[in-house]
Short mmCIF file of C-alpha atoms in Angstrom, two decimals:
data_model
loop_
_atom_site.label_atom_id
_atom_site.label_comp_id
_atom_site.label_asym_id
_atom_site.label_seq_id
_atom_site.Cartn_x
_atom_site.Cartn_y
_atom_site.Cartn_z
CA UNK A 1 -15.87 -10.79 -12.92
CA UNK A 2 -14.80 -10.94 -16.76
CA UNK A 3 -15.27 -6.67 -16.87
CA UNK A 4 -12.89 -6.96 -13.55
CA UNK A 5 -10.44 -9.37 -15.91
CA UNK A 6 -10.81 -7.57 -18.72
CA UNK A 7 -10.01 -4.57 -17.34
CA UNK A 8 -6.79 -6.02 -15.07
CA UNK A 9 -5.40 -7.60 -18.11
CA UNK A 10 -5.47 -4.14 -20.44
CA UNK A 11 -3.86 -2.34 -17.50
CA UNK A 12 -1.29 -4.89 -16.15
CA UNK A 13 -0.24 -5.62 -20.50
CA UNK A 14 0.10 -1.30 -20.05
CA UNK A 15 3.15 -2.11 -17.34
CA UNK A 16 4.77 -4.99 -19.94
CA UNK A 17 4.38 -3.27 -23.30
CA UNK A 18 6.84 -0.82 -22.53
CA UNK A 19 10.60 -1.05 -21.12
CA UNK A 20 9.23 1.04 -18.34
CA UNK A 21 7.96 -1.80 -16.72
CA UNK A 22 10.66 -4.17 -16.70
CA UNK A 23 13.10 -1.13 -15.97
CA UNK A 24 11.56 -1.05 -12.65
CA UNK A 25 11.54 -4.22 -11.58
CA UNK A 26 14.97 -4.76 -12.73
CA UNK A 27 15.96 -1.49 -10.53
CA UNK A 28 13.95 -2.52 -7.93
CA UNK A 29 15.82 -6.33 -7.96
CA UNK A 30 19.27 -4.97 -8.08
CA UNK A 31 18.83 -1.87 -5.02
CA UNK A 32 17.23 -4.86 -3.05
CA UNK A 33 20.19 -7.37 -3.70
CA UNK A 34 23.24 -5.01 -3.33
CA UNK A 35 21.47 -3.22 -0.11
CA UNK A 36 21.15 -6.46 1.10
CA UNK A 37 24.59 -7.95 0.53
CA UNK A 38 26.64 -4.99 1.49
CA UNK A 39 24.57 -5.63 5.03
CA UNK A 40 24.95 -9.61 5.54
CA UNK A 41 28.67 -9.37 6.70
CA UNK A 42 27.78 -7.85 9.44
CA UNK A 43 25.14 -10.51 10.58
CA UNK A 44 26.99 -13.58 9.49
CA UNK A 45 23.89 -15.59 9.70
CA UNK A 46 21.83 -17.06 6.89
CA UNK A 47 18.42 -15.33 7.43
CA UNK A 48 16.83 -12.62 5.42
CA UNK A 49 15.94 -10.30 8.59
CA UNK A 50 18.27 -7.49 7.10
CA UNK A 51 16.73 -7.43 3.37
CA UNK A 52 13.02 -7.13 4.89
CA UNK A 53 14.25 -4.42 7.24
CA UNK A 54 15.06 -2.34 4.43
CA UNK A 55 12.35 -3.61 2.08
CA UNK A 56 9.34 -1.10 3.51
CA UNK A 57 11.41 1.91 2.84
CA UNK A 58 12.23 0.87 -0.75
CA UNK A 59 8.78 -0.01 -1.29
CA UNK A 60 7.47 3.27 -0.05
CA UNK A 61 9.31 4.67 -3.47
CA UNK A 62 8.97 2.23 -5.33
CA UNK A 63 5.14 1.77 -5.65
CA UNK A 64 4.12 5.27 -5.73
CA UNK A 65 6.44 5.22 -9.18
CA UNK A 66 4.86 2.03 -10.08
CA UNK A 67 0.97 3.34 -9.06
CA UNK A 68 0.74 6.59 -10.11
CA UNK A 69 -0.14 6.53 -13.72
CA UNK A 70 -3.21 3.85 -13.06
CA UNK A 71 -5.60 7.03 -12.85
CA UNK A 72 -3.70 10.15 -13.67
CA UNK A 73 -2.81 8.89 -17.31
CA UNK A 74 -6.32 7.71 -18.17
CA UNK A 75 -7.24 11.28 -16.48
CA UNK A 76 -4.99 13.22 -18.41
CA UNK A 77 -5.62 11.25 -22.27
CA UNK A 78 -9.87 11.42 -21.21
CA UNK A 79 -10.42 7.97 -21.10
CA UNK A 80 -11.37 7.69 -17.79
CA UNK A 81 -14.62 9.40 -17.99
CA UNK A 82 -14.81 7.17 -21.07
CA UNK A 83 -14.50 4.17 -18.97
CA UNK A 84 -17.10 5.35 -16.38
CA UNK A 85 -19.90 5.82 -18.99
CA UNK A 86 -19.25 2.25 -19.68
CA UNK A 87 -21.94 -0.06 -18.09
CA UNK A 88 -19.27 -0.82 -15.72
CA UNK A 89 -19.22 -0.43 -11.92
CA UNK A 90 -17.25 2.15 -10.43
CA UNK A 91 -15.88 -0.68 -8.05
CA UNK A 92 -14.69 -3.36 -10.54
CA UNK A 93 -12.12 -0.61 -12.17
CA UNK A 94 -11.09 0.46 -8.88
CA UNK A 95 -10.45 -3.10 -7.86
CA UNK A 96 -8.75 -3.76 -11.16
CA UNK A 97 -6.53 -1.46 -11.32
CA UNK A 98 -5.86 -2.12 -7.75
CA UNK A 99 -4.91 -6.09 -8.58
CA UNK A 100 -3.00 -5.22 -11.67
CA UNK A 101 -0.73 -2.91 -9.59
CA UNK A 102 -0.65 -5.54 -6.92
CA UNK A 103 0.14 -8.21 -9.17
CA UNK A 104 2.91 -6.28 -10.79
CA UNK A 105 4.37 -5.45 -7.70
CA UNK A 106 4.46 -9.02 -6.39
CA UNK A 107 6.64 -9.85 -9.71
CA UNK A 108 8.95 -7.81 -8.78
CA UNK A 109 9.35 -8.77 -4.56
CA UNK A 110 9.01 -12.37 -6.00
CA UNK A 111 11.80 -12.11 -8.14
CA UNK A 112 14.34 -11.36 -5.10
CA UNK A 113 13.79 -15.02 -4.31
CA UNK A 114 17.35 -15.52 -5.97
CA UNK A 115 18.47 -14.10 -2.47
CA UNK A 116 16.85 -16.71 -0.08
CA UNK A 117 18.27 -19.52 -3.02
CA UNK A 118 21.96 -17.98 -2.80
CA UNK A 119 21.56 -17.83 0.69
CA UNK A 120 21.15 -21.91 0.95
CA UNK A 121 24.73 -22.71 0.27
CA UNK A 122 25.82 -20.59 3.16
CA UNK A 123 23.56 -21.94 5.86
CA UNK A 124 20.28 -23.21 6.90
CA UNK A 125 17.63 -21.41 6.60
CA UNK A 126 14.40 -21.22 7.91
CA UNK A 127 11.56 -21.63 5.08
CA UNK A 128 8.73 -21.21 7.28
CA UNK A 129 9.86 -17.94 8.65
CA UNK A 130 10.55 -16.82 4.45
CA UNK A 131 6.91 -18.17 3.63
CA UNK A 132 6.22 -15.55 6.23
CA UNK A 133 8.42 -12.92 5.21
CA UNK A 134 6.83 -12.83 1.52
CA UNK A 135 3.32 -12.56 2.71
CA UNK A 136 4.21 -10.17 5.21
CA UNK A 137 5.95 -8.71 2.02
CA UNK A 138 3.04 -9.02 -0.71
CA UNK A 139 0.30 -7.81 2.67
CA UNK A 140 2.51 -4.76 2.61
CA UNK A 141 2.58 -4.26 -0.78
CA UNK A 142 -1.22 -3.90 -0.72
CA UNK A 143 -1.46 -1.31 1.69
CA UNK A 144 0.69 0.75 -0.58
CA UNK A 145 -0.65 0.52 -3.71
CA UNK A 146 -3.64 1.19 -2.31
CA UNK A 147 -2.69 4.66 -1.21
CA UNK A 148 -1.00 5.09 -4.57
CA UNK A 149 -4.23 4.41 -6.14
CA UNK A 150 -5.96 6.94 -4.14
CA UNK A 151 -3.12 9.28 -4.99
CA UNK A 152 -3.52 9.00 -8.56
CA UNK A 153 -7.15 9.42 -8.40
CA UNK A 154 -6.52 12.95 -6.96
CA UNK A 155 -4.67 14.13 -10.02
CA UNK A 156 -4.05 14.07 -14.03
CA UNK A 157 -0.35 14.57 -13.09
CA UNK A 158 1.62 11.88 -12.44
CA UNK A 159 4.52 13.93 -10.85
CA UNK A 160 2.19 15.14 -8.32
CA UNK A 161 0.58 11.64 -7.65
CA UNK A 162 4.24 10.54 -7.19
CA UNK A 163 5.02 13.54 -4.30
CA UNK A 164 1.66 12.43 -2.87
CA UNK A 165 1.59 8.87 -2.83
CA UNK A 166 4.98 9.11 -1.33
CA UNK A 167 4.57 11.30 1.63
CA UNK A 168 1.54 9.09 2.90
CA UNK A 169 3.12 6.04 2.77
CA UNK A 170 6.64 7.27 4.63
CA UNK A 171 4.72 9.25 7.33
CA UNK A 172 2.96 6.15 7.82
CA UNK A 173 5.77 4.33 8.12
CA UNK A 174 7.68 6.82 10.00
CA UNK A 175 4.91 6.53 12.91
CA UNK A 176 6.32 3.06 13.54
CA UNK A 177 9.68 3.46 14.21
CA UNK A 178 10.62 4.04 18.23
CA UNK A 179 12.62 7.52 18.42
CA UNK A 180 9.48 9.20 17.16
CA UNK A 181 7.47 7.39 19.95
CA UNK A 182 9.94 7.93 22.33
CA UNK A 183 9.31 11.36 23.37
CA UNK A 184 5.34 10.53 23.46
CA UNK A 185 2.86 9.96 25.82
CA UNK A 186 2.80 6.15 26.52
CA UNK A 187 -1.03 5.88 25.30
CA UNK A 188 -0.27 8.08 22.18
CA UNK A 189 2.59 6.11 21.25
CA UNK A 190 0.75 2.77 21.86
CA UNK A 191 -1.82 3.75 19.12
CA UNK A 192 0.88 5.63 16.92
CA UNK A 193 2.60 2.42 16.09
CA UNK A 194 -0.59 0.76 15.59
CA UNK A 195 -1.18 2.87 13.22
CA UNK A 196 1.98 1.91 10.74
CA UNK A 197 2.41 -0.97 8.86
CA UNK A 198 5.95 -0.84 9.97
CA UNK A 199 4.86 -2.28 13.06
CA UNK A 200 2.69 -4.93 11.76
CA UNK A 201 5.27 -6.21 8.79
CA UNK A 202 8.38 -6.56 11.44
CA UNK A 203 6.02 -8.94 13.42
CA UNK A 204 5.23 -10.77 10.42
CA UNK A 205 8.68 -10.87 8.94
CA UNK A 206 9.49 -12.68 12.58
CA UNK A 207 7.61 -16.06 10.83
CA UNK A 208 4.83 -15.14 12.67
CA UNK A 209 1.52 -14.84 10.69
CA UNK A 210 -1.05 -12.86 13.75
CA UNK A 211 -4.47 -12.30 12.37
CA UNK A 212 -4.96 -9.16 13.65
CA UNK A 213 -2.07 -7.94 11.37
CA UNK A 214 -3.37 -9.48 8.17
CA UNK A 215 -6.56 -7.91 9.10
CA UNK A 216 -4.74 -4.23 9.88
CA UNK A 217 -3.75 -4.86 6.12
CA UNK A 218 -7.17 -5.19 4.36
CA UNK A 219 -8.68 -2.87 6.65
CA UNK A 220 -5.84 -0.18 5.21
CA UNK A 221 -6.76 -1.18 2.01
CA UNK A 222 -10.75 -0.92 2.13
CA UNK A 223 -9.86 2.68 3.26
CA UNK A 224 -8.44 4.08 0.52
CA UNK A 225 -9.99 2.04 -2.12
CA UNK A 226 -13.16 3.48 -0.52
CA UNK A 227 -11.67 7.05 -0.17
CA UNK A 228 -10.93 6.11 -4.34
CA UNK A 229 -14.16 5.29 -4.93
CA UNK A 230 -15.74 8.57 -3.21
CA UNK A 231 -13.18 10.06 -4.93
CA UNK A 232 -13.65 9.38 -9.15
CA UNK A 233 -17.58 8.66 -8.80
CA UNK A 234 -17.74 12.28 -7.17
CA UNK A 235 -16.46 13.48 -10.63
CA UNK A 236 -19.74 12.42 -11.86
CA UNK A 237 -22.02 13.83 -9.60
CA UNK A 238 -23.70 17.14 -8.32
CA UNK A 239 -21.54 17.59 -4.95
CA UNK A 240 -24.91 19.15 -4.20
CA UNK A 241 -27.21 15.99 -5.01
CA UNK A 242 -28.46 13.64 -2.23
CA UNK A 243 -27.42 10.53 -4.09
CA UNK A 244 -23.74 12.30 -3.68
CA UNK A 245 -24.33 12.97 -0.03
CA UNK A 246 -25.13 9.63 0.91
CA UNK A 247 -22.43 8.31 -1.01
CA UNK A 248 -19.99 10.52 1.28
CA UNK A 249 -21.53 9.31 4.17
CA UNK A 250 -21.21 5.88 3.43
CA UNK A 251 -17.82 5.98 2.41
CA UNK A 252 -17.08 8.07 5.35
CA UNK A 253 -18.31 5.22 7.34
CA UNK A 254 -16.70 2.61 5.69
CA UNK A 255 -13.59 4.45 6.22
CA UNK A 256 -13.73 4.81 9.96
CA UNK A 257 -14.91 1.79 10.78
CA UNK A 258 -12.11 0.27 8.77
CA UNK A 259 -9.35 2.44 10.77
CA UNK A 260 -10.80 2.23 13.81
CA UNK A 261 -10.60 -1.98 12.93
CA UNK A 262 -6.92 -1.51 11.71
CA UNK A 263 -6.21 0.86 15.11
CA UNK A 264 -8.03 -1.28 17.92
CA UNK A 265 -7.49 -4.53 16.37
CA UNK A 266 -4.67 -6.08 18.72
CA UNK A 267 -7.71 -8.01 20.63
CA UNK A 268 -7.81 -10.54 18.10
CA UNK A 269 -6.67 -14.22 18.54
CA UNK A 270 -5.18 -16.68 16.40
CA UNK A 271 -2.00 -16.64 14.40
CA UNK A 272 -0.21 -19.45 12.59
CA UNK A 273 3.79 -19.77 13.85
CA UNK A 274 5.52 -21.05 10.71
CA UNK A 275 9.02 -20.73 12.02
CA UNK A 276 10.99 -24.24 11.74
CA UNK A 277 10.92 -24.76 15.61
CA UNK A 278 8.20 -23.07 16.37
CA UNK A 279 9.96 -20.86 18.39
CA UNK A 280 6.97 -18.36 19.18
CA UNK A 281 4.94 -21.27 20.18
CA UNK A 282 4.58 -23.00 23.61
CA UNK A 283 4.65 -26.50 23.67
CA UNK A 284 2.09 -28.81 24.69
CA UNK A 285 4.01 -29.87 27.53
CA UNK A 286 4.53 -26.26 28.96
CA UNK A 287 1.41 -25.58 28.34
CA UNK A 288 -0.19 -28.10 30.80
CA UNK A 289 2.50 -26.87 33.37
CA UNK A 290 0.52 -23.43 33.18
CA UNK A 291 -2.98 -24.99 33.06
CA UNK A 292 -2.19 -27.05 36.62
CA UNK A 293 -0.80 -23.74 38.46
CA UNK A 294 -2.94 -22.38 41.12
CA UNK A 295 -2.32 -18.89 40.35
CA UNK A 296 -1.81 -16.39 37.62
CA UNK A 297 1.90 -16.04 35.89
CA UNK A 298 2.91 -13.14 33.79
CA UNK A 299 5.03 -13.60 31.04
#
C-alpha cells in the first residue's frame, strides 16, 4: 500500500506541477458549462439531464489527453523499465497510475458542481438523482482511463496513445446509441448496447444506481488493467518462456471472464432508487396489490 501511495502521489503532483494540468480542467469546466447552458433553454426545467447527455462524448476526448502520458512518457525518458526493476509489483504501478488518473479526472467532473448550485435558484432540483448522476459520472470516468492506460502502455508516443485511446472509447460508445442498432438483428443489437457504457451511464444518470451497471464498470476496468498488465510485464519477458505463456493465459482469462460479466450481466438484482420520489420504485402498497393477484401481469 505505501509503494501504491508513493507512487500515486509522484504521478498525480506530475498533473499539478505544470499549467498543463490545470489548463485542462479549466477547458474541460468551461466546454461543459457553455455546452450546457446554450442547451437549458430549450428544456426549461431545472435538472442536469442535458449536461450528462453530452458529458460521455467530452469525456471520450478528454481523458485520452489527460491518460496518455502515464506510460508513454516514462517509456519514452527510460524510467519505466527503471521502475519495474524496482522491488515493486507490476500491479501496484498499474493501479497507481490508474487512481492518479482517476483522481485527477474526478477534480475536474467535480468541479462542474457550480452548475447543479446555479441551477438551485431557478428550480428544484432533485439531489438524489445528482448523487446519481456523479457516480454514474466518476463509474464512467473509470472505464475510460482505463482504456487510456492500456493505450499508453502500447506506445512511447503520446500522439499515438491519444489517436488510440480515443477511437476505443468512441466506438464503444458509439455501439450504444440506437440508429446504429437500428438496422441490426434484434439479438445483435441487444448485446451491442450492452456492450457500451453509453447504455449503462444514461440508466444511471436517471437516479437510478442498478448493480449490474456498477458491476459492467469494474468488470471494463479489470479488462484493460489486465490487458496493461500482460502488456508492460511482457516487455520483460521471453515471449517464448513458459512463465510468459501462462501469464497470457491468465490474463486472457481474466479478460473474458470479465467481458463476458460486463456483457451477460443484466441478470443481476438490486439497485438503490435515489430519486426524490422514488419514482422508479413501487410502493409498498402497489406492491401487495401484485402479491394478492391470481395471475401473472406484465409490465
Amino acid at each position: 500500500m505505501k509503494q501504491l501511495l508513493t507512487i500515486l502521489k509522484k504521478d498525480l503532483r506530475s498533473y499539478f506541477d505544470q499549467p498543463t494540468g490545470y489548463i485542462l480542467n479549466i477547458i474541460f469546466i468551461v466546454a461543459i458549462a457553455f455546452m450546457f447552458f446554450r442547451t437549458i433553454d430549450t428544456t426549461n426545467e431545472a435538472s442536469l439531464r442535458p449536461m450528462f447527455s453530452l458529458l460521455p462524448w467530452i469525456l471520450a476526448i478528454y481523458i485520452p489527453a489527460v491518460s496518455m502520458r502515464l506510460f508513454s512518457e516514462e517509456q519514452r525518458d527510460g524510467t519505466l523499465e527503471i521502475l519495474f526493476t524496482q522491488p515493486v509489483r507490476g500491479t501496484t504501478v498499474i493501479l497507481a497510475k490508474f487512481f492518479a488518473g482517476l483522481i485527477f479526472i474526478s477534480i475536474g467532473v467535480l468541479g462542474t458542481i457550480l452548475i447543479p448550485i446555479s441551477l438551485t435558484f431557478a428550480g428544484n432540483l432533485d439531489i438524489g438523482a445528482l448523487v446519481a448522476q456523479y457516480i454514474g459520472a466518476i463509474l464512467l470516468s473509470s472505464s475510460l482511463v482505463s482504456i487510456g492506460i492500456f493505450a499508453s502502455s502500447l506506445t512511447k508516443n503520446q500522439i499515438v496513445a491519444f489517436i488510440i485511446s480515443l477511437s476505443v472509447s468512441m466506438l464503444l460508445l458509439v455501439l450504444g446509441l440506437d440508429f446504429i442498432n437500428i438496422t441490426l438483428p434484434s439479438a445483435l443489437s441487444v448485446l451491442l448496447q450492452d456492450l457500451s457504457p453509453l447504455t449503462h451511464f444514461s440508466s444511471i444518470t436517471r437516479g437510478l444506481i442498478d448493480l449490474r451497471d456498477v458491476l459492467y464498470f469494474i468488470s471494463i476496468d479489470i479488462a484493460f488493467l489486465s490487458i496493461t498488465y500482460l502488456n508492460t510485464k511482457g516487455k520483460s519477458l521471453n515471449s517464448n518462456s513458459p512463465q510468459y505463456r501462462n501469464l497470457r493465459v491468465g490474463v486472457g482469462s481474466l479478460v473474458v471472464l470479465s467481458l463476458v460479466f460486463a456483457w451477460f450481466g443484466s441478470s443481476i438484482q438490486g439497485r438503490i432508487d435515489l430519486t426524490e420520489d422514488r419514482i422508479y420504485s413501487l410502493a409498498p402498497s402497489t406492491k401487495e396489490i401484485f402479491d394478492n393477484l391470481d395471475d401473472y401481469l406484465t409490465i
